[in-house]
Coordinates of C-alpha atoms in Angstrom, one line a residue:
X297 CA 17.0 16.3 32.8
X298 CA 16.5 16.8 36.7
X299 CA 19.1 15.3 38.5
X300 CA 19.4 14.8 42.5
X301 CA 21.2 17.8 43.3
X302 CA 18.6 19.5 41.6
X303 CA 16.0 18.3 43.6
X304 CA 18.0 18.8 46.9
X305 CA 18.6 22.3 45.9
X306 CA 15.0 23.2 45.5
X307 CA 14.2 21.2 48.4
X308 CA 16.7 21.2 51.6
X309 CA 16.0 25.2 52.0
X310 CA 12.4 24.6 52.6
X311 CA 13.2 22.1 55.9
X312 CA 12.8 23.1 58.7
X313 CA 15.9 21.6 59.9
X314 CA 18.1 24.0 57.2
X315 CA 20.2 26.4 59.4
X316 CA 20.6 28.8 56.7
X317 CA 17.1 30.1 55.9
X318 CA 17.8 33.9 53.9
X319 CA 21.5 33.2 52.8
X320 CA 22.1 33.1 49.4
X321 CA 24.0 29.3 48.1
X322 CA 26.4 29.6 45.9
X323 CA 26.4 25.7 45.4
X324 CA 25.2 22.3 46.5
X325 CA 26.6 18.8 46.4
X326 CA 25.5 15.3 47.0
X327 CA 27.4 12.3 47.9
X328 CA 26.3 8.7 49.1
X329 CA 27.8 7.9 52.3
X330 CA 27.3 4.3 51.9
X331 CA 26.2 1.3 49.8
X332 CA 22.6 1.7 48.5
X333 CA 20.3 -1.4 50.5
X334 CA 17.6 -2.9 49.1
X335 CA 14.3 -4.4 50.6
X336 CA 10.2 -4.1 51.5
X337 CA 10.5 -2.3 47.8
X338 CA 12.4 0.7 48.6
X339 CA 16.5 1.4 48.1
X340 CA 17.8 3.2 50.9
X341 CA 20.5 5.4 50.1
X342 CA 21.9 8.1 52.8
X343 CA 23.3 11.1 51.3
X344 CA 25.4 14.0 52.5
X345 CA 24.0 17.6 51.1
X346 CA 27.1 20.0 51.7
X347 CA 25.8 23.5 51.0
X348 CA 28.2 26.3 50.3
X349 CA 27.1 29.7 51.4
X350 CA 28.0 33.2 51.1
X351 CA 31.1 33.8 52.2
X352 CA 32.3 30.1 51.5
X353 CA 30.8 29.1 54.6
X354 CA 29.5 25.4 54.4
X355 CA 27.4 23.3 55.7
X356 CA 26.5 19.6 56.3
X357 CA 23.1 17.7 55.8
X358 CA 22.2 14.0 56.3
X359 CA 19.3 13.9 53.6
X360 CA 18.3 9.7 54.2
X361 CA 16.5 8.4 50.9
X362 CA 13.9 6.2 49.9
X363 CA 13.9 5.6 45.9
X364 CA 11.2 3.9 44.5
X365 CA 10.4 2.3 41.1
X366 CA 6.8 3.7 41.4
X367 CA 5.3 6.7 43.4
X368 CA 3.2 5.9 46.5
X369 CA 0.6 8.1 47.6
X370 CA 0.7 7.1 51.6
X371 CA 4.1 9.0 51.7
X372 CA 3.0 11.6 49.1
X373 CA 3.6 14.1 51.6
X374 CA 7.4 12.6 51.8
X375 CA 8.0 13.5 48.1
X376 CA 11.7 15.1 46.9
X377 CA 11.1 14.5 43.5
X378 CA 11.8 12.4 40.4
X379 CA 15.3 11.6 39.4
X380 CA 16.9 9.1 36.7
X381 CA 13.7 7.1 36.3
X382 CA 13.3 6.8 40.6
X383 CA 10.4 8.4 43.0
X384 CA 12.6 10.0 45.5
X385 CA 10.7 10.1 49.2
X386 CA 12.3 11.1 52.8
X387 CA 13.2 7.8 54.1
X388 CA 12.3 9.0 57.5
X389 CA 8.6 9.2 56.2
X390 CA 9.1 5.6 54.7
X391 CA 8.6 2.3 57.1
X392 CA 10.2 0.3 55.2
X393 CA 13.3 2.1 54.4
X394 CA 13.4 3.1 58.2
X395 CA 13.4 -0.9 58.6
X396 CA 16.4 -1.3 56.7
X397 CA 18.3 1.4 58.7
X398 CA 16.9 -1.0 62.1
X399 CA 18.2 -3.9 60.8
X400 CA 21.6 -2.4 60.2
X401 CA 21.8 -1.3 63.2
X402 CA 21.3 -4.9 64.5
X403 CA 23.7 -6.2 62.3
X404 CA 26.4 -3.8 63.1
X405 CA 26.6 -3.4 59.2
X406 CA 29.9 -1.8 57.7
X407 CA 28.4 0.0 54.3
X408 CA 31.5 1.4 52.7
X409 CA 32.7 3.9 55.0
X410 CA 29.4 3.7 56.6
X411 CA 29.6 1.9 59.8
X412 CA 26.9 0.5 62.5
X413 CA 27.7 0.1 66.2
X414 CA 25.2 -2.3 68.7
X415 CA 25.1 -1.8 72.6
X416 CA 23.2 -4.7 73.9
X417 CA 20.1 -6.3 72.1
X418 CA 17.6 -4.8 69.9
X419 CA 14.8 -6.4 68.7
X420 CA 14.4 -7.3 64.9
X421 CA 11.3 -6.0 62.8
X422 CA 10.1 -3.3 64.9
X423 CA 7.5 -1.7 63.1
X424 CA 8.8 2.1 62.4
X425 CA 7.0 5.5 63.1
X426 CA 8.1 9.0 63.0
X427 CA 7.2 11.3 65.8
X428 CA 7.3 14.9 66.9
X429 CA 8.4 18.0 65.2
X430 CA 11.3 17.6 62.8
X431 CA 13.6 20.7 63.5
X432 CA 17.1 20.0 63.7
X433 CA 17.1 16.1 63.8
X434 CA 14.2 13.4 63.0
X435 CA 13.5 10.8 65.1
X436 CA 11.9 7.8 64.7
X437 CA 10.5 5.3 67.3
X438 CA 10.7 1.0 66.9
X439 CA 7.9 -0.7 68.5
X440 CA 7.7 0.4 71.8
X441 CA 11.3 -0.2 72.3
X442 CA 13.9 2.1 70.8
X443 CA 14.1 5.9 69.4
X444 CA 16.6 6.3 66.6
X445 CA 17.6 9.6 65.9
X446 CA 18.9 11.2 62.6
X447 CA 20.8 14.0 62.8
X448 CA 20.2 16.3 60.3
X449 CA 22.6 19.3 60.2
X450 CA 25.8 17.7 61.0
X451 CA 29.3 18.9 62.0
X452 CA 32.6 16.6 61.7
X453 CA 33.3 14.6 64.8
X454 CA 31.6 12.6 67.3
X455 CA 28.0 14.2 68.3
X456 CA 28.3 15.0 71.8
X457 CA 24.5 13.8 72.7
X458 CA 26.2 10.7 71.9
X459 CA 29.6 11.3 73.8
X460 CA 27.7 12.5 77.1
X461 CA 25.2 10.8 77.2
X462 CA 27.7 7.2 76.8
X463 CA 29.5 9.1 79.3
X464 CA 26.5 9.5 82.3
X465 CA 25.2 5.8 81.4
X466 CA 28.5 4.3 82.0
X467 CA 28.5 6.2 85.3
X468 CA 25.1 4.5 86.7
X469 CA 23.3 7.5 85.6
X470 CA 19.5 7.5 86.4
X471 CA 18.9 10.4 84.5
X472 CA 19.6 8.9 81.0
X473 CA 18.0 7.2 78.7
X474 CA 20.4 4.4 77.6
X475 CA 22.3 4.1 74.1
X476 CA 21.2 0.9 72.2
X477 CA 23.6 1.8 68.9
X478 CA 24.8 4.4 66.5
X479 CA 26.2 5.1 62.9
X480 CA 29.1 6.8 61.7
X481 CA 31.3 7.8 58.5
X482 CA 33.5 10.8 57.3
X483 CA 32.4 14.0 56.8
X484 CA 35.6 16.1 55.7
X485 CA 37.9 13.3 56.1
X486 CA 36.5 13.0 60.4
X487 CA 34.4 10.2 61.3
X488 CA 31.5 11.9 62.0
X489 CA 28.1 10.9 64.1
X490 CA 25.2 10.8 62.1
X491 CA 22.3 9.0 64.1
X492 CA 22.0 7.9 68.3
X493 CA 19.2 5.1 69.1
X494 CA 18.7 4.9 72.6
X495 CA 15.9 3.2 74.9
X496 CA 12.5 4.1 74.1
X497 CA 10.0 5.2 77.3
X498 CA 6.9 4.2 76.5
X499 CA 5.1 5.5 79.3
X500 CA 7.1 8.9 79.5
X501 CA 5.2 12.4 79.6
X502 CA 7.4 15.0 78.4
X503 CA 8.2 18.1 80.9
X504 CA 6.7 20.4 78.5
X505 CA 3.4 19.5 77.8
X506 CA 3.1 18.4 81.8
X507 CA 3.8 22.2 82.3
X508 CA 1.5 23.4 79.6
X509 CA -1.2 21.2 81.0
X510 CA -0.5 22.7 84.4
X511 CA -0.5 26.2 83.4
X512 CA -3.6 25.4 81.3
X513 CA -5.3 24.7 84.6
X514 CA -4.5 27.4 85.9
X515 CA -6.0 29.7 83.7
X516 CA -9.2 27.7 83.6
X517 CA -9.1 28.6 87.3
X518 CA -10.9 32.5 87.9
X519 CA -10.2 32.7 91.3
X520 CA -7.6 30.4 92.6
X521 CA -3.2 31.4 92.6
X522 CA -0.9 28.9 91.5
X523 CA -0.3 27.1 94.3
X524 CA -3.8 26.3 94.5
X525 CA -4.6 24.7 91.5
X526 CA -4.5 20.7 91.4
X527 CA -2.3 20.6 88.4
X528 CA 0.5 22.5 90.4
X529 CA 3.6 22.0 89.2
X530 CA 6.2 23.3 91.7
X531 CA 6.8 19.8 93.2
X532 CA 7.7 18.5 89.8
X533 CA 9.8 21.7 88.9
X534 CA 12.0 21.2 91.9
X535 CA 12.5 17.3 91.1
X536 CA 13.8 18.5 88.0
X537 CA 15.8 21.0 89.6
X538 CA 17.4 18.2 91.7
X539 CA 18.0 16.0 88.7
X540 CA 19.4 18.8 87.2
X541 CA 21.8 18.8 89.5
X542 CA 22.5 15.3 89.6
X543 CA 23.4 15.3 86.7
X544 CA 25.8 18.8 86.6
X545 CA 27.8 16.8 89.4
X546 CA 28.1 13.4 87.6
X547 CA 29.4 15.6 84.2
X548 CA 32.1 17.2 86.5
X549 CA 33.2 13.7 87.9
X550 CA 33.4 11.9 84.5
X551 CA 34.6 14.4 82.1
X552 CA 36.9 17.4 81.8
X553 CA 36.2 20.3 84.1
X554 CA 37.9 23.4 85.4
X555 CA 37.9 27.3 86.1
X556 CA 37.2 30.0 83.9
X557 CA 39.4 32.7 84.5
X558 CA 39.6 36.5 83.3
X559 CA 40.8 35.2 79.5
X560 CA 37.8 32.9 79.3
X561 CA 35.3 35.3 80.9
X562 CA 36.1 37.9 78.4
X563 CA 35.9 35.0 75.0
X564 CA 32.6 34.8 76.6
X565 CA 31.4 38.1 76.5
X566 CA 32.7 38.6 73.0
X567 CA 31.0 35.2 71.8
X568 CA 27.6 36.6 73.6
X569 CA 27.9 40.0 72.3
X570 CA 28.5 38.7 68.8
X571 CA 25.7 36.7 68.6
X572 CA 23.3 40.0 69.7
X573 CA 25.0 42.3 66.9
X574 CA 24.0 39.5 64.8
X575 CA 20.8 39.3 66.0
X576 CA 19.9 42.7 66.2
X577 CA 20.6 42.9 62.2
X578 CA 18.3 40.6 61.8
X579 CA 15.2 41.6 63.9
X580 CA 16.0 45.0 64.8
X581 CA 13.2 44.6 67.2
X582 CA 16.2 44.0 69.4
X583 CA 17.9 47.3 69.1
X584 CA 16.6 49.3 71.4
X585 CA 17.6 46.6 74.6
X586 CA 21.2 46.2 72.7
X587 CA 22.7 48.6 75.8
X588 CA 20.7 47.2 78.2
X589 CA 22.4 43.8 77.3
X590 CA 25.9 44.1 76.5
X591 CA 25.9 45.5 80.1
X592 CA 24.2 42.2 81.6
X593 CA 26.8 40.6 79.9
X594 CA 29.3 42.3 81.1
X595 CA 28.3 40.4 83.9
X596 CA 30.0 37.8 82.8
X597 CA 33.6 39.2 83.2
X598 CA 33.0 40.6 86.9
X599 CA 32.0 37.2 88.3
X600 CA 35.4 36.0 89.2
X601 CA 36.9 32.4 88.8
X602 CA 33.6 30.6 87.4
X603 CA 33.3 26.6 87.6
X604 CA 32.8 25.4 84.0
X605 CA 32.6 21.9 82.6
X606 CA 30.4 19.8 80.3
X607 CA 26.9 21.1 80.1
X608 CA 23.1 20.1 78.4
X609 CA 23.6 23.0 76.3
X610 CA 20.4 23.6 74.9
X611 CA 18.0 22.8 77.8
X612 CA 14.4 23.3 78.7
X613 CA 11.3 21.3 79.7
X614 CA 11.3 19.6 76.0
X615 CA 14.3 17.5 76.7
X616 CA 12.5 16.2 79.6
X617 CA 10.8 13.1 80.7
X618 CA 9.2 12.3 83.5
X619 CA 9.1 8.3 84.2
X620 CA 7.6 6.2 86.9
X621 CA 11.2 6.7 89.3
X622 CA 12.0 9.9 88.6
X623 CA 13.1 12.6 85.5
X624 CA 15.3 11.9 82.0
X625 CA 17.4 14.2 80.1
X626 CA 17.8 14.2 77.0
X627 CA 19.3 15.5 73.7
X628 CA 22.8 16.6 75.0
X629 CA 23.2 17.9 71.7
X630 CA 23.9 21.7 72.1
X631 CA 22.5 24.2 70.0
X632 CA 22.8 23.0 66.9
X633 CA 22.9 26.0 65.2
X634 CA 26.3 26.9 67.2
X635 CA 29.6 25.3 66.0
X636 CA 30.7 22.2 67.5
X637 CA 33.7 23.4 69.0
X638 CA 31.5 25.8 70.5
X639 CA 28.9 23.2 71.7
X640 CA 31.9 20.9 72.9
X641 CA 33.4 23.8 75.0
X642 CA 33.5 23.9 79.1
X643 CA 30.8 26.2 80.2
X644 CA 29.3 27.1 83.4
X645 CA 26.2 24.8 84.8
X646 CA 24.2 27.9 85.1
X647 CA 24.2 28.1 81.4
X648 CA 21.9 25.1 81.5
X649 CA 20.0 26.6 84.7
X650 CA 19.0 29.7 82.9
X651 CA 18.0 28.1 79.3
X652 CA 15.0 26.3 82.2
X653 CA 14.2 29.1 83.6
X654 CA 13.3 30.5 80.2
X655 CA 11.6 27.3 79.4
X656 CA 8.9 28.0 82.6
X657 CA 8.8 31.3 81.2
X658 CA 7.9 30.2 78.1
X659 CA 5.6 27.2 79.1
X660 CA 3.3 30.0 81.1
X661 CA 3.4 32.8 78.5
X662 CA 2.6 30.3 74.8
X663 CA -0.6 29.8 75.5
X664 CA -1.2 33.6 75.5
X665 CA 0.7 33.8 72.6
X666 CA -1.1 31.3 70.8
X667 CA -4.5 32.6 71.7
X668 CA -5.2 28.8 73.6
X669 CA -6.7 32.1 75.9
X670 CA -7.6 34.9 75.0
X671 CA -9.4 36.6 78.2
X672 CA -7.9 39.4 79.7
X673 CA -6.6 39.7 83.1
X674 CA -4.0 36.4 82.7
X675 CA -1.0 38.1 82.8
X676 CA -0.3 38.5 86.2
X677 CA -0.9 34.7 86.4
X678 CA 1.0 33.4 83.5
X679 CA 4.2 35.9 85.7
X680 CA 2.8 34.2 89.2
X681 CA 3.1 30.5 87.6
X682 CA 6.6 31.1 85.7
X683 CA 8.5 33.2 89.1
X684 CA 6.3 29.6 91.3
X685 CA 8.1 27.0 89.2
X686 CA 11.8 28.7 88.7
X687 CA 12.1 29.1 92.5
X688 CA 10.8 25.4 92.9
X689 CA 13.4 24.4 90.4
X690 CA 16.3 26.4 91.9
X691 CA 15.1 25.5 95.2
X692 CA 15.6 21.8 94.1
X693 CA 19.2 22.1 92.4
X694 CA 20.4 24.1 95.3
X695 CA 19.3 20.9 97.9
X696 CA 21.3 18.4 95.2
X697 CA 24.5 20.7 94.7
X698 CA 24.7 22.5 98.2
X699 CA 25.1 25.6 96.2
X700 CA 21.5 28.1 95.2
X701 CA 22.1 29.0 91.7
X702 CA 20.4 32.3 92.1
X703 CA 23.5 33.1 94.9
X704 CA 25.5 34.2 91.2
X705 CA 22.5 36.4 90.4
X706 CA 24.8 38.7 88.0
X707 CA 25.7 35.9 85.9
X708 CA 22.9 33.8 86.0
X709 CA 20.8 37.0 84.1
X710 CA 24.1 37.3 81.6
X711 CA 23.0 33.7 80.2
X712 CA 19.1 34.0 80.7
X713 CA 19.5 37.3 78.7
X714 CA 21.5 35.7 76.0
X715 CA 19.3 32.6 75.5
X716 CA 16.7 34.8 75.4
X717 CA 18.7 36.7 72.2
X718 CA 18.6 33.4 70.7
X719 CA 14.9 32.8 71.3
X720 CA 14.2 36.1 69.2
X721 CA 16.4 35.3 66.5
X722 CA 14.3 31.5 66.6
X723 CA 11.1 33.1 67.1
X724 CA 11.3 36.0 64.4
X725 CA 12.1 32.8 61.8
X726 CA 9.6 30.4 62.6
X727 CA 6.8 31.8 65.2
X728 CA 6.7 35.9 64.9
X729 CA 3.3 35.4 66.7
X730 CA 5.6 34.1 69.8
X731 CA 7.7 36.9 69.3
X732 CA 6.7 39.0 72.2
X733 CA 7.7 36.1 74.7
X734 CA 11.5 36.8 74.5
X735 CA 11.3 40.4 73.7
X736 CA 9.4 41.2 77.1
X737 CA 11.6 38.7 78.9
X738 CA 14.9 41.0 77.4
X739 CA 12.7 44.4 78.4
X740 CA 12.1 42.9 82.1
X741 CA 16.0 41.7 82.0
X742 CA 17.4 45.1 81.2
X743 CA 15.1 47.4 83.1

């Protein structure tokens, strides 16, 4: 008979959320974290997958559930499987399972060792829909009111998206989207974050696709530079940049900060070159720059007493918004492929500057690599739009912090160069037709 854990095993690999794609499992467990609710015809059930790797590694995954009596084809493509008599669906898929996990949210229900926690009012019966690209969390939007987000790989402890992001709202932060609630139980014995809902900006554009739309103009453009275009972007770039900023100064002010000295710099330069020997076993496309940068790294350890503190962590122009006053951040999550402790760590600011930079880099080079264009002769203008919009954004973070970030040249590369490492690793797994984008980045890097 198929049980649950069957049906997880053969299932949570193929997500695109599972951190752990190629790695043989040696097992796989499921637990309820919670009391199973009841309502619009569905049980909702949430249910921690802990997979055990090679190597005993393991790791944590929030799989929510919708269990049915009877299947139902407008969430076919939601199915898990069939288990003990029950059609088992993705609850994020499901409305009315996602309205069960709203309301307890507005009741602040305690499920077990499941608990709910309400900042201010939310509004009952929002009708539930789930939006963008699931990769390492799923979010779903209420009405026109709140996100909730669902963490999917999760590591024991409070999330920091949800400790920073508490942390700039209770400061007056403009830059933050506010936190309406979150839920909470143990995950090895550590009460453990497992979903943020947050104010919902209806009329929000998202930095990335305001870029793609600018660089898209560009192109369509035969004979006119970057600057010339009327969906130039620069002036939005070094907003950003200044928010940025912002931001970087508020972290210092309301949580720990400090100075790296020659111990730290050289943990860092061990962490970074770990991750490229890792890399480079796995797309050994990376090989041949592997010199080039372990010595940008090194970098890292001639750049003196380095300001470090509470950073974005995993930053580019998709956790942007752009509102009617000004920009949002969001998803102070990390990487969440890194460890938490990792993730939780004091780093430099510039960490955060870089992963942007590589973000404009990115927004003018995709549409290349997706063949949106496919004319020769762009190039030169996908370079000319990426170098317009990183000096517009440094430009702006240097006039909000009184410091240009591109004065600490050496180390700024160190962590461009290193994102980019991660980018390849990304890219190689899920887009090899994007590939190139952070292999020539690393061959520019290094030259």
């Amino acid at each position: 008979m198929t049980t649950l854990e069957d049906l997880l095993a053969a299932w949570v690999p193929q997500q695109r959320w599972y951190g752990a794609k190629g790695r043989p499992v040696t097992a796989l467990t499921a637990s309820p974290l919670g009391d199973v609710r009841t309502g619009g015809g569905t049980d909702l059930v949430l249910v921690l997958v802990d997979v055990t790797l090679d190597g005993d590694e393991v790791q944590h995954y929030q799989v929510p559930l919708s269990r049915r009596t009877a299947p139902w084809d407008d969430i076919g493509h939601a199915l898990i499987g069939e288990a003990d008599g029950a059609w088992l669906y993705d609850a994020p898929h499901d409305p009315d399972a996602a309205g069960l996990l709203l309301a307890d949210l507005i009741s602040e229900s305690s499920l077990g060792e499941l608990a709910f926690h309400r900042l201010g009012e939310v509004t009952a019966g929002l009708h539930p829909r789930l939006v963008g690209v699931e990769q390492s969390n799923s979010s779903l939007v209420f009405g026109e009111e709140l996100i909730f987000k669902l963490f999917r790989r999760v590591s024991p402890g409070l999330n920091p998206d949800l400790e920073v992001t508490r942390a700039l709202q209770e400061a007056g932060s403009a830059h933050v989207a506010p936190v309406r609630g979150w839920y909470e139980a143990p995950v090895d014995g550590v009460p453990t974050t497992l979903g943020v809902a947050q104010a919902f900006v209806a009329s929000a554009s998202e930095g990335w696709s305001m870029a793609t739309a600018s660089v898209r103009d560009l192109y369509a453009e035969a004979d006119l530079h970057a600057d010339e275009v009327g969906g130039d972007f620069a002036a939005e770039s070094h907003r950003l940049g200044a928010a940025t900023a912002e931001v970087h100064q508020l972290l210092r002010d309301v949580l720990p900060s400090g100075t790296a000295g020659a111990d730290e710099a050289r943990a860092t330069v061990a962490r970074m070159t770990e991750r490229l020997d890792r890399a480079v076993l796995e797309v050994p496309d990376l090989a041949p720059y592997a010199g080039g940068l372990a010595a940008l790294y090194a970098g890292v350890a001639q750049a003196g007493a380095v300001p470090r503190q509470r950073v974005h962590g995993d930053y580019h122009l998709g956790q942007v918004l752009r509102t009617g006053t000004g920009w949002l951040l969001l998803d102070f999550e990390g990487e969440p492929a890194r460890p938490l402790a990792e993730r939780t760590a004091l780093m430099s600011p510039l960490r955060d500057v870089a992963g942007m930079l590589r973000s404009f880099t990115y927004a003018a080079r995709s549409l290349l690599a997706d063949h949106t264009f496919t004319q020769g002769g762009l190039e030169y203008r996908a370079a000319e739009w990426a170098d317009r919009n990183r000096s517009a954004f440094c430009d702006g973070y240097a006039a909000a912090a009184g410091r240009d970030p591109r004065d600490d040249a050496l180390l700024l590369q160190a962590f461009e160069a290193d994102k980019a490492v991660y980018e390849v690793v990304y890219e190689a797994r899920h887009r090899p037709t994007w590939l190139t984008i952070p292999l020539s980045s690393i061959e520019s890097l290094v030259a």
